[in-house]
Coordinates of C-alpha atoms in Angstrom, one line a residue:
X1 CA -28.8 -16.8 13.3
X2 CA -25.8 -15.3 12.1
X3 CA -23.0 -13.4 14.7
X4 CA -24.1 -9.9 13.1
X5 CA -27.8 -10.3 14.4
X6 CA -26.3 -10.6 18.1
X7 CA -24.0 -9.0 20.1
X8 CA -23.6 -5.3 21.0
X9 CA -20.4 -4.6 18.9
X10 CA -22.3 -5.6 15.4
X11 CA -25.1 -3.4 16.8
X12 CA -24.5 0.0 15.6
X13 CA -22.7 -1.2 12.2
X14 CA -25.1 -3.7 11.0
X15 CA -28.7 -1.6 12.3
X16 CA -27.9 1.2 9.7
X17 CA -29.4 0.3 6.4
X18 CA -27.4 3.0 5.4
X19 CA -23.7 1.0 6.0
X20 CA -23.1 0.5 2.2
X21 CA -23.1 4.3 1.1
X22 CA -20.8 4.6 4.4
X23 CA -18.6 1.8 2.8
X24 CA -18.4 4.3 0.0
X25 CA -17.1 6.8 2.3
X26 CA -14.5 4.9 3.4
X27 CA -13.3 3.3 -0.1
X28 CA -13.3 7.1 -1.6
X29 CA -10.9 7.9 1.6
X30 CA -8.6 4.8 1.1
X31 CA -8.7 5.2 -2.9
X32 CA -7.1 9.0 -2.5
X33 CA -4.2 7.7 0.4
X34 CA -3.3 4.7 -2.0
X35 CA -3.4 6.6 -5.3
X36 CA -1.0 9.9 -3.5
X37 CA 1.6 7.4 -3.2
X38 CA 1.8 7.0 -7.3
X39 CA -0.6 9.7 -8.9
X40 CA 3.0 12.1 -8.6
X41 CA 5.0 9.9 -10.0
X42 CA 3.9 10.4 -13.6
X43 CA 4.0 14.4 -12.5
X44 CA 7.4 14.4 -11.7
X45 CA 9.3 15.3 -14.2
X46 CA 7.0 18.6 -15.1
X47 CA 6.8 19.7 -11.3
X48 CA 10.9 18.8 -11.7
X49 CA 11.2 21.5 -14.2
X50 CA 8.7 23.6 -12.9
X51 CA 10.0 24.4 -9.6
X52 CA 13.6 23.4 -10.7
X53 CA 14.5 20.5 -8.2
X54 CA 17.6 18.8 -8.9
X55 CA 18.1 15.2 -10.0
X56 CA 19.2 14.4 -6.3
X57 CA 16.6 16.0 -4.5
X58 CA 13.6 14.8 -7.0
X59 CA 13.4 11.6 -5.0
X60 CA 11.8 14.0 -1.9
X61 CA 8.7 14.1 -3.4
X62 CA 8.0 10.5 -3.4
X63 CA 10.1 10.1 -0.4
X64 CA 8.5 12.8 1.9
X65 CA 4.9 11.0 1.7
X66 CA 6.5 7.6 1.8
X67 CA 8.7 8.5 5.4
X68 CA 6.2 10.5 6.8
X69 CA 3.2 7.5 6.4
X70 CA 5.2 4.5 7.0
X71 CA 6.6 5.9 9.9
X72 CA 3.5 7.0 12.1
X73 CA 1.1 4.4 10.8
X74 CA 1.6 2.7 14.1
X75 CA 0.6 6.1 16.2
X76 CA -1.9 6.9 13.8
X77 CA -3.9 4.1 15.0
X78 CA -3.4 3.6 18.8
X79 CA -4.5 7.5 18.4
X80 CA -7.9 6.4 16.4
X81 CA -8.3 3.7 19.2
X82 CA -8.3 6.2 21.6
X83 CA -10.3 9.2 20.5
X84 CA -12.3 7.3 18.1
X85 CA -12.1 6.0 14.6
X86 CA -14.7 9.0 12.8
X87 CA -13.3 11.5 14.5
X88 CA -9.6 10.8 13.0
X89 CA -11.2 9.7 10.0
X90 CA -12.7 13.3 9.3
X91 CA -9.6 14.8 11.3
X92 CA -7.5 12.8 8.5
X93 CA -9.0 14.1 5.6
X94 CA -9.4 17.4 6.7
X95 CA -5.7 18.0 6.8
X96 CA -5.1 15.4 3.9
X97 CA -6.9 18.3 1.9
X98 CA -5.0 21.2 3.8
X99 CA -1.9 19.6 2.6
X100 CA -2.6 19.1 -0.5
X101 CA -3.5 22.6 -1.5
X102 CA -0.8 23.8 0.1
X103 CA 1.6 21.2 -1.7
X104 CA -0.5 22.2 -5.5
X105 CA 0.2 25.9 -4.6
X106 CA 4.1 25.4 -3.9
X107 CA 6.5 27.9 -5.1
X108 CA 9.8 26.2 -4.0
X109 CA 11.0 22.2 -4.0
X110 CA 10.8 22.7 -0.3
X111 CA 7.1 24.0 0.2
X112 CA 6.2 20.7 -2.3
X113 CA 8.3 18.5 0.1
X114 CA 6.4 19.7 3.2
X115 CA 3.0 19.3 1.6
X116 CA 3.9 15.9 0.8
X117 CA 5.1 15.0 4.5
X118 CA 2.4 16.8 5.9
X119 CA 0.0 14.5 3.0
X120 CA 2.2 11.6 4.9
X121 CA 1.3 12.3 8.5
X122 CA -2.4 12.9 8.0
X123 CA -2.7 10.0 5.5
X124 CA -1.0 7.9 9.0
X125 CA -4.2 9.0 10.7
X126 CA -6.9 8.4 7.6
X127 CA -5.7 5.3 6.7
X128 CA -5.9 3.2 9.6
X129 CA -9.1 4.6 10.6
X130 CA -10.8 3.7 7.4
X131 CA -9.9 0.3 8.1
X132 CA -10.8 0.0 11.6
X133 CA -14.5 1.4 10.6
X134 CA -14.6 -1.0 8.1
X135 CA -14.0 -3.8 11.0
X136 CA -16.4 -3.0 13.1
X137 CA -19.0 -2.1 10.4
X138 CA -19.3 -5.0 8.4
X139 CA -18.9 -8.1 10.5
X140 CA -21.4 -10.8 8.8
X141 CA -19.4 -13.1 7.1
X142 CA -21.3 -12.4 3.7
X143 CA -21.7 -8.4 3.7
X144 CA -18.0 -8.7 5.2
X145 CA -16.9 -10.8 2.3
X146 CA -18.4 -7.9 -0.2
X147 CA -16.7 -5.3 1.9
X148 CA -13.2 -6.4 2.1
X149 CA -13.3 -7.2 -1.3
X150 CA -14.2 -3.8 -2.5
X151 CA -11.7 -2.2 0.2
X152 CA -9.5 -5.0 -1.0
X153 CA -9.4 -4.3 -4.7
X154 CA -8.9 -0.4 -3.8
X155 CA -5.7 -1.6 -1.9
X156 CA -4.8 -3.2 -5.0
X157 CA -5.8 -1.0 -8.4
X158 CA -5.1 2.2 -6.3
X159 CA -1.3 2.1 -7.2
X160 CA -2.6 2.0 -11.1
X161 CA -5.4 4.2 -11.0
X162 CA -2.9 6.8 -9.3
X163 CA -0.7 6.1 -12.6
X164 CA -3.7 6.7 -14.7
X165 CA -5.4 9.8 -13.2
X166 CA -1.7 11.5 -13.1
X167 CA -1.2 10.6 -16.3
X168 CA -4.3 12.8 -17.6
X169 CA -4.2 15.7 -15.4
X170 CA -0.1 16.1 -16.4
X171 CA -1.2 16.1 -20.1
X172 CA -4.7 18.1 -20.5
X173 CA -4.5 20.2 -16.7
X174 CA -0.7 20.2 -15.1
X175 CA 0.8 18.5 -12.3
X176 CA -0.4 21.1 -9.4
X177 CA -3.9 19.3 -10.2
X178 CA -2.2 16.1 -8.9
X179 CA -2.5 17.5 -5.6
X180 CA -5.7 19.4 -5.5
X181 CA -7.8 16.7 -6.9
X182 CA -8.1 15.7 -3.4
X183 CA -9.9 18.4 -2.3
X184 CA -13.0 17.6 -3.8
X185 CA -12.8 13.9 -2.9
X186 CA -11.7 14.8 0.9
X187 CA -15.1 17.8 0.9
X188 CA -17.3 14.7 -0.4
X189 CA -15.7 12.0 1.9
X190 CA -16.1 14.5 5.1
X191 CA -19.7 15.8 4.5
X192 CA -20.5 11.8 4.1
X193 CA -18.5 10.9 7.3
X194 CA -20.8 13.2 9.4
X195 CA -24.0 11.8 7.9
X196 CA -23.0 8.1 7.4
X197 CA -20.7 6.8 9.8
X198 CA -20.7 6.0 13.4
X199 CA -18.2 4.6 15.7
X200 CA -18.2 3.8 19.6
X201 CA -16.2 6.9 21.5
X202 CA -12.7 6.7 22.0
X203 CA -11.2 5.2 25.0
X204 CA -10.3 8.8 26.4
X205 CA -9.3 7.3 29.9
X206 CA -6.1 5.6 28.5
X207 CA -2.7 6.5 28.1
X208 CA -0.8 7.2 24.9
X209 CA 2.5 5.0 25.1
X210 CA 5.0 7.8 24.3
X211 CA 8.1 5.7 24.6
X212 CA 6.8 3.5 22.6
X213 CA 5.6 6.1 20.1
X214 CA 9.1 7.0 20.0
X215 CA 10.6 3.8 19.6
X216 CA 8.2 2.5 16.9
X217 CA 7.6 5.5 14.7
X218 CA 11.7 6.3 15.2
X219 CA 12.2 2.3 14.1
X220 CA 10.0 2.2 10.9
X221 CA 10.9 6.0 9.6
X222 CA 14.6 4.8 10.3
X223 CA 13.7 1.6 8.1
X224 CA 11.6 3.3 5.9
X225 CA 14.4 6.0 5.3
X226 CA 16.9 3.9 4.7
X227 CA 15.3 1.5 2.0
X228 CA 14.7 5.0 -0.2
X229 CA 18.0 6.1 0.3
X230 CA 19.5 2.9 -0.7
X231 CA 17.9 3.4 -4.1
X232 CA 20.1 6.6 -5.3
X233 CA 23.1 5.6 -2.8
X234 CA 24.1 1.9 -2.9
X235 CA 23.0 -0.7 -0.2
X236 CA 26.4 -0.3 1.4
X237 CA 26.5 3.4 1.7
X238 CA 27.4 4.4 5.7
X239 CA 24.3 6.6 6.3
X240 CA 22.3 3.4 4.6
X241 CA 23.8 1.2 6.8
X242 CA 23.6 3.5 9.8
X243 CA 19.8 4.1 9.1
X244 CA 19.0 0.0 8.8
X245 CA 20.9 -0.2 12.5
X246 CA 18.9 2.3 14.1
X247 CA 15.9 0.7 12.8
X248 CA 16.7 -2.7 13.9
X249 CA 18.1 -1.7 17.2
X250 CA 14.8 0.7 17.8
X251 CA 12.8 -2.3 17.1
X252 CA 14.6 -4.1 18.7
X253 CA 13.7 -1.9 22.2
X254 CA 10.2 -1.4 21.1
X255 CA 9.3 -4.5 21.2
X256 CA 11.4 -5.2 24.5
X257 CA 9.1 -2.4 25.5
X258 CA 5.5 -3.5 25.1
X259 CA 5.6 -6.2 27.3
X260 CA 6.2 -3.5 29.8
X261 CA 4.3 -0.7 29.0
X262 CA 1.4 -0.3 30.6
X263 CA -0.8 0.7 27.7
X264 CA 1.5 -0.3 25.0
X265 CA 1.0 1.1 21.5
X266 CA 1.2 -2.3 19.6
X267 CA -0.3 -5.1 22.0
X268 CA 2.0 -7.8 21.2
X269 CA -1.1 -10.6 21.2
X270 CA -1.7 -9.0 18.0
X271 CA 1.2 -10.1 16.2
X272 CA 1.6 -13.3 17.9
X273 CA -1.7 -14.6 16.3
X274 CA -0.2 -17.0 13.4
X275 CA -2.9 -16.3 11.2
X276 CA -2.4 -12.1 11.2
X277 CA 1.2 -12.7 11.4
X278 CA 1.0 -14.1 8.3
X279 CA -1.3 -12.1 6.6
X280 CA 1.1 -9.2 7.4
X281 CA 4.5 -11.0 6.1
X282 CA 2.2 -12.2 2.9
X283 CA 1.0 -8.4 2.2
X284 CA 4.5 -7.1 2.6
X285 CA 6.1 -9.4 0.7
X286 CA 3.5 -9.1 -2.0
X287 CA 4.1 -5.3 -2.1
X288 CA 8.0 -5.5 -2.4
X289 CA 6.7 -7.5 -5.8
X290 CA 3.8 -5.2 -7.1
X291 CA 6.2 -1.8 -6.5
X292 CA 8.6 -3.3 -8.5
X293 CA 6.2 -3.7 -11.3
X294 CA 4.8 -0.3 -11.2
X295 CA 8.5 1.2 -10.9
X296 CA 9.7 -1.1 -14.0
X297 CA 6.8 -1.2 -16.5
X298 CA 6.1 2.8 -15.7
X299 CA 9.7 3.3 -17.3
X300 CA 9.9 0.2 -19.7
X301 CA 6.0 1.8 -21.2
X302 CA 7.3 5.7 -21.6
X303 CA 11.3 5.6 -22.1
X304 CA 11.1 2.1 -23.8
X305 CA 8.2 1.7 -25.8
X306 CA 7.5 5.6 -26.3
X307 CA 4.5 5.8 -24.8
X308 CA 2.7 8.9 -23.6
X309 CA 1.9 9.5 -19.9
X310 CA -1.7 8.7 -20.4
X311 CA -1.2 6.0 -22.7
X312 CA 1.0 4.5 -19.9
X313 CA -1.9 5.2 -16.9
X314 CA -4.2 3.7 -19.7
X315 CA -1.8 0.6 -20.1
X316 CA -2.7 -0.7 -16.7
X317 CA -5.9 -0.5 -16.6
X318 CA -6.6 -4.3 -17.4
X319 CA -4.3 -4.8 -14.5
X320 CA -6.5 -2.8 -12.3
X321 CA -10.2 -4.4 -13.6
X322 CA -8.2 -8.1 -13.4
X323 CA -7.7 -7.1 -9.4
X324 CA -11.1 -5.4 -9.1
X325 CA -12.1 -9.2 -10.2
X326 CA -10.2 -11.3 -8.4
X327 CA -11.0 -9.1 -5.3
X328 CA -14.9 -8.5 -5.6
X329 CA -16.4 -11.4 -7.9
X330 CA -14.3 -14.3 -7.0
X331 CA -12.3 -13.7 -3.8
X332 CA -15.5 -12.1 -1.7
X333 CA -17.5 -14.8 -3.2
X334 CA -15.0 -17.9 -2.2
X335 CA -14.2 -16.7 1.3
X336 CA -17.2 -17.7 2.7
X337 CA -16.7 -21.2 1.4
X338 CA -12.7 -21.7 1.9
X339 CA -10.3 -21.2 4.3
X340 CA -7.8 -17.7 2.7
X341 CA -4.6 -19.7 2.1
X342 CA -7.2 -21.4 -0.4
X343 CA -7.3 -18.0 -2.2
X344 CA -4.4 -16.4 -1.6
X345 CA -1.8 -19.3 -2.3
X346 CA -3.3 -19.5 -6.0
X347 CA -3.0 -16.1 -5.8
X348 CA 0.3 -15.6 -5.3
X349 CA 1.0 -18.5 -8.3
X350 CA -0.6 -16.1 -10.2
X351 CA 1.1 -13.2 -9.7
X352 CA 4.4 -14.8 -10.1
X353 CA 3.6 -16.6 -13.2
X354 CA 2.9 -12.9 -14.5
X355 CA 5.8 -11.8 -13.8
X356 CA 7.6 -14.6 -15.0
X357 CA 6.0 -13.8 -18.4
X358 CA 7.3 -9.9 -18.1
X359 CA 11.3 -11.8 -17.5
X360 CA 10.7 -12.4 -21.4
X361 CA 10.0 -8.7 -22.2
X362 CA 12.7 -7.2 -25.2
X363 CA 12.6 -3.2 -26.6
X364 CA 10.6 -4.2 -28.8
X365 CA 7.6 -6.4 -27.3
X366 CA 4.3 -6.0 -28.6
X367 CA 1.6 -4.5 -25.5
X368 CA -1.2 -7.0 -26.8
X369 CA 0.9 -10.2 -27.2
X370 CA 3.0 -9.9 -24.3
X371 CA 2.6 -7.2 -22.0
X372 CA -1.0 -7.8 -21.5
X373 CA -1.7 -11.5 -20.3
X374 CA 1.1 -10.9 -17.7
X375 CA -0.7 -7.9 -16.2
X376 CA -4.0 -9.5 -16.0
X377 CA -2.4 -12.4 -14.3
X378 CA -0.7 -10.0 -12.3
X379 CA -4.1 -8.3 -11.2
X380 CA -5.9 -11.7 -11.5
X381 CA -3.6 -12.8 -7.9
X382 CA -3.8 -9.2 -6.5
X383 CA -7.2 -9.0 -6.3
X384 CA -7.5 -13.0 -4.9
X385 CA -4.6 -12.1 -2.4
X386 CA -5.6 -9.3 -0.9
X387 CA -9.2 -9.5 0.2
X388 CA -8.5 -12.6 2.5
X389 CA -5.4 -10.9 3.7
X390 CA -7.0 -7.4 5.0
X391 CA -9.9 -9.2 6.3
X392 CA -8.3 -12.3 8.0
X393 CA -6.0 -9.7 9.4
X394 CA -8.6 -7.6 10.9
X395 CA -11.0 -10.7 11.7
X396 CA -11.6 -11.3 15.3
X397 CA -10.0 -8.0 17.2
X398 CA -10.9 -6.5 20.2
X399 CA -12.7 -3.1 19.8
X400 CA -9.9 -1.3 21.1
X401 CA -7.0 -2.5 19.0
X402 CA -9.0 -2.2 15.8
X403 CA -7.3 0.8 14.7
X404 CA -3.5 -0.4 15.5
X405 CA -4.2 -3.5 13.8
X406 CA -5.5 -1.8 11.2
X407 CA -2.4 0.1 10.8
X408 CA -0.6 -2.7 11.3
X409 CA -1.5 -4.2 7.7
X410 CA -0.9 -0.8 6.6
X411 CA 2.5 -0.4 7.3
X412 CA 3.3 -3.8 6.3
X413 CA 1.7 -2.7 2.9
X414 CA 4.2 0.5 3.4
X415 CA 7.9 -1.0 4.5
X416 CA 6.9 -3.3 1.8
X417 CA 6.6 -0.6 -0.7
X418 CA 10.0 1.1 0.1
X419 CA 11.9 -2.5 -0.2
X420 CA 10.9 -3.2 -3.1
X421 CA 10.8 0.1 -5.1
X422 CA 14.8 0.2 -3.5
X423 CA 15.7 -3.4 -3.5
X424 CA 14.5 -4.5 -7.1
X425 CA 15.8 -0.8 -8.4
X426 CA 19.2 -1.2 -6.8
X427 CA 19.2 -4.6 -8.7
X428 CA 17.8 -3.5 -12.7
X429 CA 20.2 -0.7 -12.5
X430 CA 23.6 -2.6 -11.3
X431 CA 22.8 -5.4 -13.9
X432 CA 22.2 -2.8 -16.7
X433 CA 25.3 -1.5 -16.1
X434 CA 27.1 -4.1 -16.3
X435 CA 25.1 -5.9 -19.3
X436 CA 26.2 -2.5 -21.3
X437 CA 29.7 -2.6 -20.2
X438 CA 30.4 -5.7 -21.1
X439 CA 28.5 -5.2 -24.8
X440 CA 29.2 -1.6 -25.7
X441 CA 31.8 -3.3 -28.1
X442 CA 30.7 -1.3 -31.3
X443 CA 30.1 2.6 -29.8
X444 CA 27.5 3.3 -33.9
X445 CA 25.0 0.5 -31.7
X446 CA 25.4 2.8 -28.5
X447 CA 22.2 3.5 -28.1
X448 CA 20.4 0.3 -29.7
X449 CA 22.9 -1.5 -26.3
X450 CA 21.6 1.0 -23.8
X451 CA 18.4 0.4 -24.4
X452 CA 18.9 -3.5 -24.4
X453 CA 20.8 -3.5 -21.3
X454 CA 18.3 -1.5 -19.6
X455 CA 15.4 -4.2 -20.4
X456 CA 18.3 -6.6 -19.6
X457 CA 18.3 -4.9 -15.4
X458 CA 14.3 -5.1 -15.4
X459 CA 14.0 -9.1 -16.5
X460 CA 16.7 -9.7 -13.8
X461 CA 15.0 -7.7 -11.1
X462 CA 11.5 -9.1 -12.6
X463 CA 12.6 -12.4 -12.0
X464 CA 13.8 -11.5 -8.4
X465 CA 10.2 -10.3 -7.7
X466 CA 9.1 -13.8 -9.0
X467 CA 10.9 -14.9 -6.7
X468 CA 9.7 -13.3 -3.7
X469 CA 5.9 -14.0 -4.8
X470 CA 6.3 -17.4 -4.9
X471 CA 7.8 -17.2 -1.4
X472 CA 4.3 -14.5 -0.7
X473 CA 2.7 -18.0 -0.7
X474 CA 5.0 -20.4 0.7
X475 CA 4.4 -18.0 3.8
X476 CA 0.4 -17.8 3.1
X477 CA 0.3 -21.6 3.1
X478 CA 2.1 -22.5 6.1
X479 CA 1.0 -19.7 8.5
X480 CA -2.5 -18.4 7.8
X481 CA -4.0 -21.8 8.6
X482 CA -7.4 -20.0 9.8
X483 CA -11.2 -21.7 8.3
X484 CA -13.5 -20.1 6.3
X485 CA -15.6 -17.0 8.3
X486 CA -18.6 -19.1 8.4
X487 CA -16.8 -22.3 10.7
X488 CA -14.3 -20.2 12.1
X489 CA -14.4 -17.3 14.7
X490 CA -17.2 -14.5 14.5
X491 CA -15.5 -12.1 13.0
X492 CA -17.5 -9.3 15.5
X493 CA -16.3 -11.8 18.3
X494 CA -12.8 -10.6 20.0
X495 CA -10.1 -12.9 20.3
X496 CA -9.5 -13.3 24.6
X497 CA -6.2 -11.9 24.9
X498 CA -3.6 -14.5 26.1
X499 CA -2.7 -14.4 29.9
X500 CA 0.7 -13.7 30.5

């Protein structure tokens, strides 16, 4: 008898023949926060001359959502923990779709920066509690296997998608509808929350750790903040450095901190587990990789190769199927059978081999020949990486650290994100400038070297992200040493916490 058929947890999740349309629920939830993080970026420049936002201050709209989610991910879900996961979830969308109206509708640079900070602080909420539902949902090894790897290849294709819906609503609509097309999809989500979903009730009698609210959510913002401003400053810019020193040092305390606090916001037990501490140093450092690609190829496509902004969004859509793959049909499939550094080691070889492909990239590459194969590859290890990561990271929780763990992988998905949208930046644009200055010898081939030397920064950075995938799985292999579901742990079967 499988673990699903017993025990009270599984009870409520696996009873209702009606969990799969509630997994659509939760995918349509975690499909709109993952896709607001890109589906702007193709809008910018219109919403840049519509509102007339500086070249400086552009960066806020990105930034905003960015600082705002990566920063209170960790609140967001000691907060679904205690009230209870549906009732953040619908609390989540609900002002998810507030601020998004209120960011289509803006008038001024700084109404569209709010909406996107308010997008960030609701999307803290929504996000882990999609994940945590998910959890205690689906905890048979097979329907968890089909789960994750859904949820899984949303984490991954979401990025792309967002490139490819902005894309079409900035040419045929205009870029406000990058904001209220999550209206709809919040209205649907909600009214299927109420009649799908269920969830245990919060665990009202606890305490909300507000020290260590403050410390954690002041640490990662501080972080956070400081990778994006590295990206238009320099890494060695005082407030930069100021902003990595705070972080560190409020980390620092906050960790200090929860082995004191009575109800700490991030028990430590859950990070000391070698198997989830892995799975969250794999996912970031796979992100600080994947952002790069997005950022590079976005640019490389349109300013390059000339491409229109739907022909772009349409450009990675093989990437995205490739991940849907990976994820659903042979990732869901295998983790039944293997142990995930079986799947997400190969996965990882993947990924870097694509990107090693993109180092060889010119002004003039041909999509088909040489673009392509590396973005299927790309999506190809995505889609195998990521499925064993969020559900060994989620595998074996208690009840009432379901959400924080949950937003746990999240925020490892988001620091990730800001390191390597600033890191591998900071790097294509120093070696571009230097590549030009040293081969601006003729000034009639001016712009024929520009263009060279930019490709020039986004092979060396490209490489760098190689780089850091291959060391995504050096880190998978040696830490995440958990078996397959089926010989391991119950996945609706709590790890004892460790006695102190």
């Amino acid at each position: 008898m499988s673990a699903t058929r017993t025990g009270e947890s599984a009870a409520p999740g696996q009873a209702d023949p009606r969990r799969w349309w509630g997994l659509v629920v939760i995918a349509l939830a975690q499909l709109m926060v993952v896709l607001d993080a890109t589906i702007v970026n193709i809008a910018l420049p219109s919403a840049q001359r519509d509102l007339g936002m500086s070249d400086s201050n552009r960066q806020w709209v990105i930034t905003a959502y960015t600082l705002a989610f990566g920063g209170l991910l960790l609140l967001g879900g000691r907060v679904a923990d205690l009230v209870g996961r549906k009732r953040t979830f619908v609390i989540g969308l609900i002002g998810f779709a507030a601020a998004s109206a209120f960011g289509g509708a803006a008038t001024t640079p700084a109404m569209l920066f709010g909406a996107r900070a308010l997008q960030g602080v609701f999307a803290a909420v929504l996000a882990p509690s999609a994940l945590s539902l998910l959890t205690t949902t689906f905890t048979d090894p097979r329907e968890r296997g089909k789960a994750f790897g859904i949820y899984g290849a949303l984490a991954g294709s979401g990025a792309a998608v967002g490139f490819i819906v902005g894309g079409v609503l900035t040419e045929y609509l205009n870029w406000r509808w990058c904001l209220y097309v999550n209206i709809p999809i919040a209205v649907i989500a909600v009214i299927g929350a109420f009649a799908l979903l269920h969830d245990r009730p919060g665990h009202t009698g606890a305490r909300l750790d507000v020290p260590g609210v403050v410390l954690g959510c002041g640490g990662l913002v501080a972080l956070v903040y400081g990778f994006s401003e590295a990206q238009p400053r320099g890494w060695t810019d005082p407030l930069v450095l100021a902003l990595f020193a705070a972080g560190v040092v409020l980390l620092a305390v906050f960790v200090w901190w929860q082995t004191r606090a009575p109800s700490p916001l991030l028990p430590l037990h859950i990070i000391r587990d070698r198997n989830r501490a892995g799975c969250f140093l794999t996912m970031m450092l796979a992100v600080i990789g994947m952002f790069g690609l997005f950022l590079f190829m976005t640019y490389y496509l349109q300013v390059i190769l000339g491409y229109s902004p739907v022909k772009t969004g349409l450009a990675f859509l093989p990437m995205t199927a490739a991940i849907v793959i990976g994820s659903t049909q042979i990732s869901a499939r295998l983790l039944r059978h293997v142990g995930p550094r079986m799947l997400m080691v190969p996965g990882m070889l993947l990924a870097s081999g694509g990107m090693v492909i993109l180092t060889q990239m010119t002004v003039d590459s041909a999509y088909a020949s040489e673009i392509l194969p590396a973005l299927i590859l790309m999506g190809l290890g995505m889609g195998l990486t990521f499925m064993p990561v969020f559900s060994t990271a989620t595998a074996g929780v208690a009840p009432q650290d379901s959400g924080v763990t949950s937003a746990t992988v999240n925020t490892s998905q988001q620091v990730g994100g800001s390191i390597g949208t600033a890191l591998l930046n900071t790097v294509a644009t120093s070696t571009s400038a230097s590549w030009i200055t040293s081969h601006l010898t003729d000034p009639t081939r001016r712009e024929q070297v520009v263009r060279e030397g930019i490709v020039h920064g986004y092979t060396v950075a490209i490489w760098l992200a190689a780089g850091i995938m291959l060391l995504a799985g050096l880190v998978a292999g040696l830490m995440v040493t958990a078996k397959a579901p089926k010989h391991g742990t119950p996945a609706d079967r709590p790890v004892p916490e460790p006695v102190a």
